[in-house]
Short mmCIF file of C-alpha atoms and ligand atoms in Angstrom, two decimals:
data_model
loop_
_atom_site.label_atom_id
_atom_site.label_comp_id
_atom_site.label_asym_id
_atom_site.label_seq_id
_atom_site.Cartn_x
_atom_site.Cartn_y
_atom_site.Cartn_z
CA MET X 1 -8.01 -28.14 -21.08
CA ALA X 2 -11.00 -26.08 -21.98
CA ARG X 3 -11.45 -23.65 -24.78
CA GLN X 4 -11.07 -19.93 -24.35
CA LYS X 5 -14.35 -18.08 -24.72
CA ARG X 6 -15.14 -14.62 -25.92
CA GLN X 7 -17.12 -12.20 -23.86
CA PRO X 8 -20.47 -11.31 -25.47
CA LYS X 9 -20.31 -7.97 -27.30
CA HIS X 10 -21.12 -4.95 -25.15
CA SER X 11 -23.56 -2.32 -26.28
CA ASP X 12 -21.69 0.28 -24.20
CA GLU X 13 -20.32 2.85 -26.64
CA ASN X 14 -17.09 3.08 -24.66
CA ASP X 15 -16.29 -0.56 -25.19
CA ILE X 16 -13.81 -1.10 -27.97
CA GLU X 17 -14.50 -4.01 -30.27
CA ILE X 18 -11.63 -5.46 -32.25
CA ARG X 19 -12.36 -8.55 -34.25
CA ASP X 20 -9.54 -8.92 -36.69
CA LEU X 21 -7.43 -11.75 -37.95
CA GLU X 22 -4.86 -11.25 -35.22
CA THR X 23 -7.53 -11.65 -32.57
CA ILE X 24 -8.86 -14.80 -34.10
CA ALA X 25 -5.34 -16.21 -34.45
CA TYR X 26 -4.74 -15.38 -30.79
CA GLU X 27 -7.94 -17.14 -29.78
CA GLU X 28 -6.91 -20.18 -31.73
CA GLU X 29 -3.54 -20.17 -30.04
CA SER X 30 -5.08 -19.73 -26.62
CA ARG X 31 -7.35 -22.75 -26.81
CA GLY X 32 -6.54 -25.49 -24.43
CA ILE X 33 -4.88 -23.39 -21.73
CA ASP X 34 -7.58 -23.71 -19.11
CA GLU X 35 -9.44 -20.74 -20.50
CA THR X 36 -6.70 -18.44 -19.27
CA ILE X 37 -4.47 -16.06 -21.17
CA PRO X 38 -0.71 -16.54 -20.91
CA LEU X 39 1.25 -14.39 -18.48
CA GLY X 40 3.19 -11.49 -19.97
CA VAL X 41 0.86 -10.69 -22.85
CA VAL X 42 -1.63 -7.95 -23.59
CA PRO X 43 -4.37 -9.58 -25.62
CA ASN X 44 -6.78 -7.63 -27.75
CA LEU X 45 -9.42 -5.88 -25.72
CA ASP X 46 -12.30 -8.09 -26.78
CA ILE X 47 -10.70 -11.15 -25.24
CA LEU X 48 -11.92 -12.00 -21.78
CA PRO X 49 -10.94 -15.43 -20.49
CA LYS X 50 -13.14 -17.27 -18.06
CA ASN X 51 -10.27 -18.14 -15.74
CA MET X 52 -7.00 -16.59 -14.67
CA GLN X 53 -3.84 -17.30 -12.75
CA ALA X 54 -3.73 -15.87 -9.22
CA TRP X 55 -1.56 -16.28 -6.15
CA VAL X 56 -4.07 -17.53 -3.63
CA ILE X 57 -4.13 -17.71 0.17
CA ARG X 58 -6.42 -20.29 1.77
CA LYS X 59 -7.33 -20.72 5.39
CA ASP X 60 -5.66 -24.10 5.74
CA ARG X 61 -2.26 -22.73 4.75
CA HIS X 62 -1.94 -19.51 6.76
CA GLY X 63 1.73 -19.01 7.58
CA LYS X 64 4.92 -17.38 6.39
CA PRO X 65 5.04 -16.04 2.80
CA MET X 66 6.83 -19.05 1.28
CA ASP X 67 4.10 -21.37 2.62
CA CYS X 68 0.85 -19.44 2.37
CA PHE X 69 0.78 -18.37 -1.30
CA LYS X 70 -0.02 -20.83 -4.09
CA ASN X 71 -0.52 -20.09 -7.77
CA GLU X 72 -3.95 -21.38 -8.80
CA ILE X 73 -6.38 -21.10 -11.66
CA VAL X 74 -9.50 -19.27 -10.47
CA PRO X 75 -12.42 -17.56 -12.22
CA VAL X 76 -11.93 -14.03 -13.52
CA PRO X 77 -14.00 -11.88 -11.11
CA GLU X 78 -17.35 -10.57 -12.27
CA ILE X 79 -17.98 -6.85 -11.90
CA SER X 80 -21.02 -4.95 -10.61
CA PRO X 81 -22.39 -1.75 -12.24
CA ASN X 82 -20.03 0.60 -10.32
CA GLU X 83 -16.92 -1.50 -10.83
CA VAL X 84 -14.19 -2.01 -13.39
CA LEU X 85 -12.20 -5.07 -14.38
CA VAL X 86 -8.50 -4.33 -14.87
CA LEU X 87 -5.83 -6.37 -16.65
CA VAL X 88 -2.98 -6.26 -14.13
CA MET X 89 0.30 -5.29 -15.80
CA ALA X 90 2.23 -5.02 -12.53
CA ALA X 91 1.32 -5.26 -8.86
CA GLY X 92 2.87 -3.65 -5.79
CA VAL X 93 4.06 -5.64 -2.77
CA ASN X 94 2.81 -4.45 0.61
CA TYR X 95 3.04 -5.61 4.19
CA ASN X 96 -0.68 -6.36 4.22
CA GLY X 97 0.10 -9.35 1.95
CA VAL X 98 2.32 -10.64 4.75
CA TRP X 99 -0.46 -10.11 7.33
CA ALA X 100 -3.04 -11.76 5.05
CA GLY X 101 -0.77 -14.78 4.60
CA LEU X 102 0.03 -15.12 8.28
CA GLY X 103 -3.65 -14.85 9.21
CA GLU X 104 -2.57 -12.41 11.92
CA PRO X 105 -3.94 -10.58 13.79
CA ILE X 106 -7.04 -12.10 12.14
CA SER X 107 -7.71 -14.23 9.10
CA VAL X 108 -8.93 -12.01 6.29
CA LEU X 109 -10.93 -14.99 5.05
CA ASP X 110 -13.12 -14.54 8.15
CA VAL X 111 -13.67 -10.93 7.10
CA HIS X 112 -14.80 -11.43 3.51
CA LYS X 113 -15.98 -15.04 3.95
CA LYS X 114 -14.79 -16.17 0.50
CA ASP X 115 -12.95 -19.49 0.52
CA TYR X 116 -9.82 -18.00 -1.02
CA HIS X 117 -8.01 -14.69 -0.84
CA ILE X 118 -6.06 -12.95 -3.58
CA ALA X 119 -3.84 -10.39 -1.86
CA GLY X 120 -2.41 -7.31 -3.54
CA SER X 121 -3.51 -3.72 -2.84
CA ASP X 122 -1.55 -1.92 -5.54
CA ALA X 123 -1.79 -2.34 -9.30
CA ALA X 124 -1.01 -0.67 -12.57
CA GLY X 125 -2.91 -1.97 -15.54
CA ILE X 126 -5.39 -1.53 -18.35
CA VAL X 127 -9.13 -1.10 -17.82
CA TRP X 128 -10.63 -4.18 -19.48
CA ARG X 129 -14.36 -3.95 -18.75
CA VAL X 130 -16.51 -1.32 -17.05
CA GLY X 131 -19.80 -1.71 -15.19
CA SER X 132 -22.96 -0.23 -16.64
CA ASN X 133 -22.84 2.88 -14.36
CA VAL X 134 -19.20 3.72 -15.05
CA ARG X 135 -18.73 6.84 -17.18
CA SER X 136 -15.27 8.11 -16.20
CA TRP X 137 -13.25 5.20 -17.49
CA LYS X 138 -13.33 3.01 -20.57
CA PRO X 139 -11.65 -0.19 -21.71
CA GLY X 140 -8.10 0.54 -22.81
CA ASP X 141 -7.42 3.28 -20.24
CA GLU X 142 -4.02 2.94 -18.57
CA VAL X 143 -4.51 3.30 -14.83
CA ILE X 144 -3.39 2.63 -11.32
CA LEU X 145 -5.72 1.64 -8.48
CA HIS X 146 -5.91 3.05 -4.99
CA CYS X 147 -7.00 0.59 -2.35
CA ASN X 148 -9.85 2.27 -0.50
CA ILE X 149 -13.17 0.51 -1.01
CA GLU X 150 -15.98 2.94 -0.26
CA SER X 151 -19.24 1.89 1.27
CA GLU X 152 -21.92 2.48 -1.35
CA THR X 153 -23.96 4.40 1.24
CA HIS X 154 -21.21 6.62 2.62
CA SER X 155 -22.62 9.87 1.26
CA THR X 156 -26.20 9.44 2.41
CA ARG X 157 -27.55 10.64 5.75
CA THR X 158 -29.38 7.81 7.38
CA ASP X 159 -30.73 7.53 10.90
CA SER X 160 -27.71 8.22 13.05
CA ALA X 161 -26.76 11.62 14.47
CA SER X 162 -23.13 10.92 13.67
CA ASP X 163 -23.70 10.14 10.04
CA PHE X 164 -22.41 13.53 8.92
CA ILE X 165 -18.86 12.28 9.46
CA THR X 166 -19.37 9.72 6.76
CA TYR X 167 -18.86 12.43 4.14
CA ASP X 168 -15.26 11.34 4.41
CA PRO X 169 -15.53 7.81 3.01
CA MET X 170 -12.78 6.73 5.42
CA ALA X 171 -15.25 7.25 8.29
CA SER X 172 -17.89 4.97 6.87
CA ALA X 173 -18.53 1.70 8.66
CA GLY X 174 -18.40 -0.06 5.29
CA GLN X 175 -14.92 1.21 4.42
CA LYS X 176 -12.52 -1.58 3.44
CA ILE X 177 -9.04 -2.05 2.05
CA TRP X 178 -9.12 -3.64 -1.38
CA GLY X 179 -6.93 -6.75 -1.65
CA TYR X 180 -6.94 -7.15 2.12
CA GLU X 181 -10.49 -7.00 3.41
CA THR X 182 -11.79 -7.88 -0.06
CA PRO X 183 -10.84 -11.11 -1.85
CA ASP X 184 -9.97 -9.95 -5.39
CA GLY X 185 -6.61 -8.16 -5.09
CA SER X 186 -3.89 -7.56 -7.65
CA PHE X 187 -1.74 -10.70 -7.50
CA ALA X 188 -3.72 -12.08 -10.42
CA GLN X 189 -4.06 -11.52 -14.14
CA PHE X 190 -7.28 -9.57 -13.67
CA THR X 191 -8.62 -7.65 -10.71
CA ARG X 192 -11.93 -6.07 -9.79
CA ALA X 193 -12.15 -2.57 -8.32
CA GLN X 194 -14.66 0.21 -7.70
CA ALA X 195 -14.55 2.87 -10.42
CA GLN X 196 -13.68 5.50 -7.76
CA GLN X 197 -10.46 3.54 -7.04
CA VAL X 198 -9.16 4.23 -10.52
CA LEU X 199 -6.49 6.92 -11.04
CA HIS X 200 -4.56 7.99 -14.11
CA LYS X 201 -1.30 6.11 -14.51
CA PRO X 202 1.55 8.64 -14.66
CA GLU X 203 2.64 8.36 -18.31
CA ASN X 204 6.34 8.75 -17.60
CA LEU X 205 6.45 5.75 -15.23
CA THR X 206 6.91 2.10 -16.12
CA TRP X 207 4.15 -0.33 -15.15
CA GLU X 208 6.24 -1.60 -12.25
CA GLU X 209 6.99 1.91 -10.96
CA ALA X 210 3.36 2.92 -11.27
CA ALA X 211 2.24 -0.17 -9.35
CA SER X 212 4.65 0.41 -6.51
CA TYR X 213 3.63 3.49 -4.60
CA GLY X 214 -0.15 3.88 -4.07
CA LEU X 215 -0.84 2.17 -0.76
CA CYS X 216 2.17 3.46 1.14
CA TYR X 217 2.39 6.91 -0.42
CA PHE X 218 -1.30 7.73 -0.11
CA THR X 219 -1.26 6.52 3.51
CA ALA X 220 1.74 8.74 4.30
CA TYR X 221 0.02 11.64 2.52
CA ARG X 222 -3.10 11.42 4.69
CA MET X 223 -1.03 10.92 7.85
CA LEU X 224 1.13 13.99 7.32
CA MET X 225 -1.01 16.34 5.22
CA THR X 226 -4.53 15.73 6.53
CA GLN X 227 -4.12 14.26 9.99
CA ALA X 228 -0.92 15.80 11.39
CA GLN X 229 -1.07 18.84 9.07
CA ILE X 230 2.68 19.29 8.99
CA GLN X 231 3.90 22.83 8.53
CA PRO X 232 7.03 24.32 6.93
CA GLY X 233 9.83 24.45 9.47
CA GLU X 234 8.47 21.64 11.63
CA VAL X 235 10.56 18.62 12.59
CA VAL X 236 9.18 15.16 11.76
CA LEU X 237 10.65 11.95 13.17
CA VAL X 238 10.11 9.15 10.63
CA TRP X 239 10.44 5.59 11.94
CA GLY X 240 11.43 3.11 9.22
CA GLY X 241 12.60 5.96 6.98
CA ALA X 242 13.76 3.59 4.23
CA GLY X 243 10.64 1.40 4.36
CA GLY X 244 7.52 1.65 2.20
CA LEU X 245 5.83 4.37 4.23
CA GLY X 246 9.02 6.11 5.27
CA VAL X 247 10.41 6.86 1.80
CA PHE X 248 7.25 8.83 1.02
CA ALA X 249 7.04 10.51 4.44
CA ILE X 250 10.55 11.92 3.86
CA GLN X 251 9.63 13.19 0.40
CA ILE X 252 6.41 14.82 1.67
CA CYS X 253 8.36 16.60 4.43
CA ARG X 254 10.89 17.84 1.88
CA MET X 255 8.06 19.09 -0.34
CA ILE X 256 6.41 21.01 2.53
CA GLY X 257 9.68 22.38 3.91
CA ALA X 258 9.65 20.33 7.10
CA ASP X 259 12.79 18.61 8.42
CA ALA X 260 12.51 14.80 8.35
CA ILE X 261 14.73 12.86 10.74
CA ALA X 262 14.73 9.27 9.58
CA VAL X 263 15.30 6.20 11.76
CA VAL X 264 16.83 3.15 10.06
CA SER X 265 18.74 -0.03 10.86
CA SER X 266 21.60 0.06 8.34
CA LYS X 267 24.08 2.34 6.59
CA GLU X 268 22.58 1.60 3.16
CA LYS X 269 19.12 2.58 4.36
CA ALA X 270 20.58 5.75 5.89
CA GLU X 271 22.06 6.71 2.52
CA LEU X 272 18.70 6.20 0.81
CA CYS X 273 16.96 8.49 3.34
CA MET X 274 19.53 11.24 2.83
CA GLU X 275 19.12 10.95 -0.96
CA LEU X 276 15.37 11.39 -0.52
CA GLY X 277 15.89 14.62 1.40
CA ALA X 278 16.08 13.72 5.10
CA LYS X 279 17.71 16.34 7.32
CA GLY X 280 19.49 13.57 9.21
CA VAL X 281 19.39 9.88 10.02
CA ILE X 282 19.59 7.88 13.24
CA ASN X 283 20.67 4.23 13.12
CA ARG X 284 18.52 2.48 15.72
CA MET X 285 21.21 -0.22 16.05
CA ASP X 286 23.23 2.36 18.03
CA PHE X 287 20.51 2.13 20.72
CA PRO X 288 20.38 -1.57 21.60
CA HIS X 289 17.99 -1.16 24.56
CA LEU X 290 15.55 1.27 22.91
CA MET X 291 12.85 -1.21 21.90
CA PHE X 292 10.06 -1.85 24.39
CA LYS X 293 9.24 -5.47 25.22
CA HIS X 294 6.32 -6.53 27.38
CA GLY X 295 7.40 -7.98 30.71
CA GLU X 296 10.65 -6.00 30.90
CA THR X 297 12.55 -6.17 34.18
CA PRO X 298 13.36 -2.98 36.20
CA GLU X 299 16.94 -3.21 34.87
CA GLU X 300 15.70 -3.43 31.28
CA LEU X 301 13.38 -0.48 31.91
CA ALA X 302 16.25 1.61 33.25
CA LYS X 303 18.41 0.76 30.22
CA ARG X 304 15.55 1.60 27.87
CA VAL X 305 14.98 4.97 29.53
CA ASP X 306 18.71 5.72 29.17
CA ASP X 307 18.58 4.83 25.48
CA MET X 308 15.43 6.94 25.01
CA LYS X 309 17.28 9.94 26.44
CA ARG X 310 20.33 9.24 24.23
CA PHE X 311 18.01 8.89 21.25
CA GLY X 312 16.44 12.28 22.09
CA ARG X 313 19.89 13.84 22.24
CA ALA X 314 20.72 12.33 18.82
CA ILE X 315 17.73 14.27 17.44
CA TRP X 316 19.06 17.50 19.02
CA GLU X 317 22.48 16.84 17.49
CA ILE X 318 20.97 16.59 14.02
CA MET X 319 18.93 19.75 14.59
CA GLY X 320 21.87 21.63 16.08
CA GLU X 321 19.66 22.77 18.97
CA ARG X 322 17.47 21.27 21.73
CA ARG X 323 14.60 20.81 19.35
CA ASN X 324 12.15 17.90 19.67
CA PRO X 325 10.05 16.56 16.78
CA ASN X 326 6.73 18.34 16.29
CA VAL X 327 5.41 15.23 14.60
CA VAL X 328 6.31 11.55 15.01
CA PHE X 329 5.44 9.32 12.05
CA GLU X 330 4.57 5.98 13.68
CA HIS X 331 3.76 2.54 12.34
CA VAL X 332 6.17 0.28 14.24
CA GLY X 333 3.91 0.34 17.31
CA GLU X 334 4.70 -1.61 20.46
CA ALA X 335 8.53 -1.48 20.22
CA THR X 336 8.88 2.23 19.51
CA PHE X 337 5.75 3.92 20.85
CA PRO X 338 7.10 4.79 24.33
CA THR X 339 10.03 6.55 22.65
CA SER X 340 7.70 8.30 20.20
CA VAL X 341 5.61 9.77 23.03
CA PHE X 342 8.74 10.67 25.03
CA VAL X 343 10.61 12.55 22.27
CA CYS X 344 7.61 14.31 20.74
CA SER X 345 7.59 18.08 21.42
CA ARG X 346 5.10 19.98 23.61
CA PHE X 347 1.79 20.19 21.74
CA GLY X 348 3.28 17.72 19.21
CA ARG X 349 1.42 15.04 17.29
CA ILE X 350 2.13 11.32 17.04
CA VAL X 351 0.38 10.04 13.95
CA ILE X 352 0.11 6.25 13.71
CA CYS X 353 -1.23 3.84 11.09
CA ALA X 354 0.05 0.43 12.19
CA GLY X 355 1.68 -1.70 14.85
CA THR X 356 4.13 -3.92 12.95
CA SER X 357 5.97 -4.96 16.13
CA GLY X 358 2.74 -5.37 18.14
CA TYR X 359 -0.45 -3.44 18.77
CA ASN X 360 -0.69 -3.35 22.57
CA LEU X 361 0.96 0.00 23.09
CA THR X 362 2.48 0.95 26.43
CA PHE X 363 3.84 4.38 27.31
CA ASP X 364 4.32 6.77 30.19
CA VAL X 365 1.22 8.93 29.88
CA ARG X 366 2.75 11.76 31.97
CA HIS X 367 4.77 12.77 28.91
CA LEU X 368 1.53 12.99 26.95
CA TRP X 369 -0.68 15.01 29.27
CA MET X 370 1.90 17.31 30.87
CA HIS X 371 3.10 18.49 27.45
CA GLN X 372 -0.34 18.21 25.80
CA LYS X 373 0.72 15.92 22.97
CA ARG X 374 -1.83 14.27 20.72
CA ILE X 375 -2.02 10.74 19.34
CA ILE X 376 -3.75 10.59 15.96
CA GLY X 377 -4.87 7.36 14.32
CA SER X 378 -4.82 7.24 10.55
CA HIS X 379 -5.74 4.68 7.93
CA PHE X 380 -5.03 4.75 4.19
CA ALA X 381 -6.63 7.70 2.35
CA ASN X 382 -9.83 8.79 0.63
CA ALA X 383 -10.22 9.18 -3.13
CA LEU X 384 -9.65 12.94 -3.05
CA GLU X 385 -6.40 12.56 -1.13
CA CYS X 386 -5.30 9.82 -3.55
CA ILE X 387 -6.05 12.02 -6.56
CA ARG X 388 -4.16 14.99 -5.08
CA ALA X 389 -1.23 12.83 -4.04
CA ASN X 390 -1.12 11.12 -7.44
CA GLU X 391 -0.93 14.50 -9.18
CA LEU X 392 2.32 15.13 -7.32
CA VAL X 393 3.73 11.92 -8.81
CA ARG X 394 2.48 12.85 -12.27
CA LYS X 395 4.30 16.17 -11.92
CA GLY X 396 7.51 14.46 -10.73
CA ILE X 397 7.44 16.18 -7.31
CA ILE X 398 7.11 12.87 -5.44
CA LYS X 399 8.94 9.88 -6.93
CA PRO X 400 8.37 6.15 -6.57
CA VAL X 401 11.21 4.39 -4.76
CA LEU X 402 11.30 1.00 -6.44
CA SER X 403 14.09 -1.18 -5.08
CA ASP X 404 13.26 -4.44 -6.84
CA THR X 405 10.98 -5.91 -9.48
CA PHE X 406 10.16 -9.62 -9.47
CA PRO X 407 8.56 -11.93 -12.02
CA TYR X 408 5.04 -13.13 -11.25
CA SER X 409 6.44 -16.50 -10.12
CA GLU X 410 8.35 -14.83 -7.27
CA ILE X 411 5.50 -13.13 -5.43
CA PRO X 412 6.13 -15.28 -2.31
CA ILE X 413 9.85 -14.40 -2.39
CA ALA X 414 9.10 -10.68 -2.51
CA HIS X 415 6.83 -11.05 0.54
CA HIS X 416 9.44 -13.17 2.28
CA LEU X 417 11.99 -10.33 1.90
CA MET X 418 9.46 -7.90 3.33
CA TYR X 419 8.66 -10.24 6.22
CA GLU X 420 12.39 -10.50 7.00
CA ASN X 421 12.87 -6.69 6.71
CA LYS X 422 15.45 -7.36 3.96
CA HIS X 423 14.14 -4.83 1.47
CA SER X 424 14.08 -1.06 1.22
CA GLY X 425 11.55 1.24 -0.43
CA LYS X 426 8.96 -0.57 -2.50
CA MET X 427 8.91 -3.79 -4.54
CA SER X 428 6.76 -4.68 -7.55
CA VAL X 429 5.97 -7.82 -9.51
CA LEU X 430 5.31 -8.11 -13.23
CA VAL X 431 2.08 -9.82 -14.20
CA GLN X 432 1.02 -9.11 -17.80
CA ALA X 433 4.02 -6.85 -18.52
CA ARG X 434 6.48 -9.18 -20.27
CA LYS X 435 9.56 -7.27 -19.08
CA THR X 436 10.56 -4.27 -17.02
CA GLY X 437 10.78 -0.80 -18.53
CA LEU X 438 7.49 -0.81 -20.46
CA LYS X 439 5.28 2.24 -19.97
CA ASN X 440 2.13 1.76 -22.00
CA THR X 441 -0.07 -0.66 -23.92
CA ARG X 442 1.58 0.04 -27.26
CA GLU X 443 5.05 -0.88 -25.95
CA SER X 444 3.64 -3.89 -24.13
CA LYS X 445 2.00 -5.63 -27.08
P1 NAP Z 501 8.19 -1.85 5.43
O1 NAP Z 501 8.51 -1.49 4.01
O2 NAP Z 501 8.54 -3.20 5.92
O3 NAP Z 501 8.92 -0.74 6.31
C1 NAP Z 501 8.78 -0.72 7.70
C2 NAP Z 501 10.06 -0.19 8.32
O4 NAP Z 501 9.86 -0.21 9.73
C3 NAP Z 501 11.26 -1.05 8.03
O5 NAP Z 501 11.98 -0.52 6.95
C4 NAP Z 501 12.06 -1.00 9.32
O6 NAP Z 501 13.09 -0.05 9.18
C5 NAP Z 501 11.10 -0.44 10.35
N1 NAP Z 501 10.92 -1.41 11.43
C6 NAP Z 501 10.49 -2.68 11.35
N2 NAP Z 501 10.49 -3.24 12.57
C7 NAP Z 501 10.94 -2.29 13.42
C8 NAP Z 501 11.17 -2.24 14.81
N3 NAP Z 501 10.95 -3.29 15.59
N4 NAP Z 501 11.60 -1.10 15.33
C9 NAP Z 501 11.84 -0.02 14.58
N5 NAP Z 501 11.66 -0.01 13.24
C10 NAP Z 501 11.21 -1.12 12.70
O7 NAP Z 501 6.67 -1.66 5.75
P2 NAP Z 501 5.70 -0.46 5.34
O8 NAP Z 501 5.14 -0.72 4.01
O9 NAP Z 501 6.37 0.83 5.59
O10 NAP Z 501 4.53 -0.70 6.39
C11 NAP Z 501 4.79 -0.59 7.78
C12 NAP Z 501 3.55 -1.02 8.55
O11 NAP Z 501 2.48 -0.14 8.25
C13 NAP Z 501 3.06 -2.41 8.21
O12 NAP Z 501 2.59 -3.02 9.39
C14 NAP Z 501 1.90 -2.15 7.26
O13 NAP Z 501 0.95 -3.20 7.25
C15 NAP Z 501 1.34 -0.87 7.84
N6 NAP Z 501 0.60 -0.01 6.90
C16 NAP Z 501 -0.64 0.44 7.28
C17 NAP Z 501 -1.35 1.25 6.43
C18 NAP Z 501 -2.72 1.75 6.79
O14 NAP Z 501 -3.41 2.31 5.97
N7 NAP Z 501 -3.17 1.61 8.00
C19 NAP Z 501 -0.81 1.59 5.18
C20 NAP Z 501 0.48 1.16 4.86
C21 NAP Z 501 1.17 0.34 5.72
P3 NAP Z 501 14.53 -0.22 9.83
O15 NAP Z 501 14.78 -1.67 10.08
O16 NAP Z 501 15.44 0.36 8.80
O17 NAP Z 501 14.49 0.60 11.09
#
């Protein structure tokens, strides 16, 4: 095994140099471990190994989570002038890791063209190196990362009449999701991110809590606050209320003074939604014919329409009046979309960010045009929305909902649970944090 190397000294005044006996002893100890640092340690800041451990997806093993991920030794990513390198203390588990592994609906390796993919679009960690243009962050800062990669040209007018819309970085053709459409995500000891992705880690949260919420919460924030613009007193139907997106949608509704009606598939999940502030909960298992399937027979269609009507009445029962949802929070897609369009109120909005059950949506368009409903697509969030949303976590108004924390070795298991819909809320994995409950670098040494 090769020897661990030091990074050359930086001239950047923000870079902290520590060359003491402890460091040298650590370097001695670290020799012969493939130029990696051990898991579960926070080395001194001047140590930068050449290689790192990472859970890697390759094209020839696309498949279910237990098959597609493999722990490998890969090079620590190099950063460009506008980027930072972060020591990952904990990483958040998201459904996009499942999609990346499956290679469905496309192989992400065809998107970024690298021969391996490190998934992971949520992280809490310590800034380890900064690029030469980066002024806002310095090595040693304790941070979380949001997952929107901005196109470097998003703020410049070029030659297209529509370029003005690119002032929202989400509208730029070069917009990407870090750890999904880019290859260096957070299921590794180090990760690479744009400096604009960096946010302050809420000090009162543990590494695993801080790593858990970004992708889902910031997505829900844009969906409800920016896109659907929910108002106090409105009714919001939240599919998957106890899932990653849903737990934050319910909290955002509560914060605004809107009534969230959560849909779930079990009693335990229903309890969680009520604890988070839902006005009421519907168990979708009470509506066995509700889910749309392509190729349904006339009999199946009739049963589904009956269940859709019963489902609508269940909403009225919770509201205590014949009140339909002003907003439907959608991400399930194919299976639920006909119901979403049907139950949505006149002039209501169906805001959608995914199609977990399928993306070829079918619905009776008469319900849409006659009652002038709107369908709004939404995708993650821009840096400003992430900053605003993160402030609400820092102030304790929105809380992470962490159901489980796994050791680094169990990243495939965490994704397997997500794939099987056997989790609730969010899950995190420890990477360089040696145990749960640690909140900062000092405690983690
Ligand atoms: P999650 O934690 O697995 O939660 C999804 C919830 O949806 C589950 O709890 C489940 O709740 C419900 N569900 C699953 N299949 C269903 C079905 N056939 N019918 C009705 N409900 C069903 O996942 P998530 O993190 O919330 O993400 C959900 C989807 O959004 C994923 O596809 C993810 O990739 C996508 N997403 C997109 C963005 C974006 O920016 N575009 C961001 C975040 C997530 P019950 O079983 O309790 O009903």
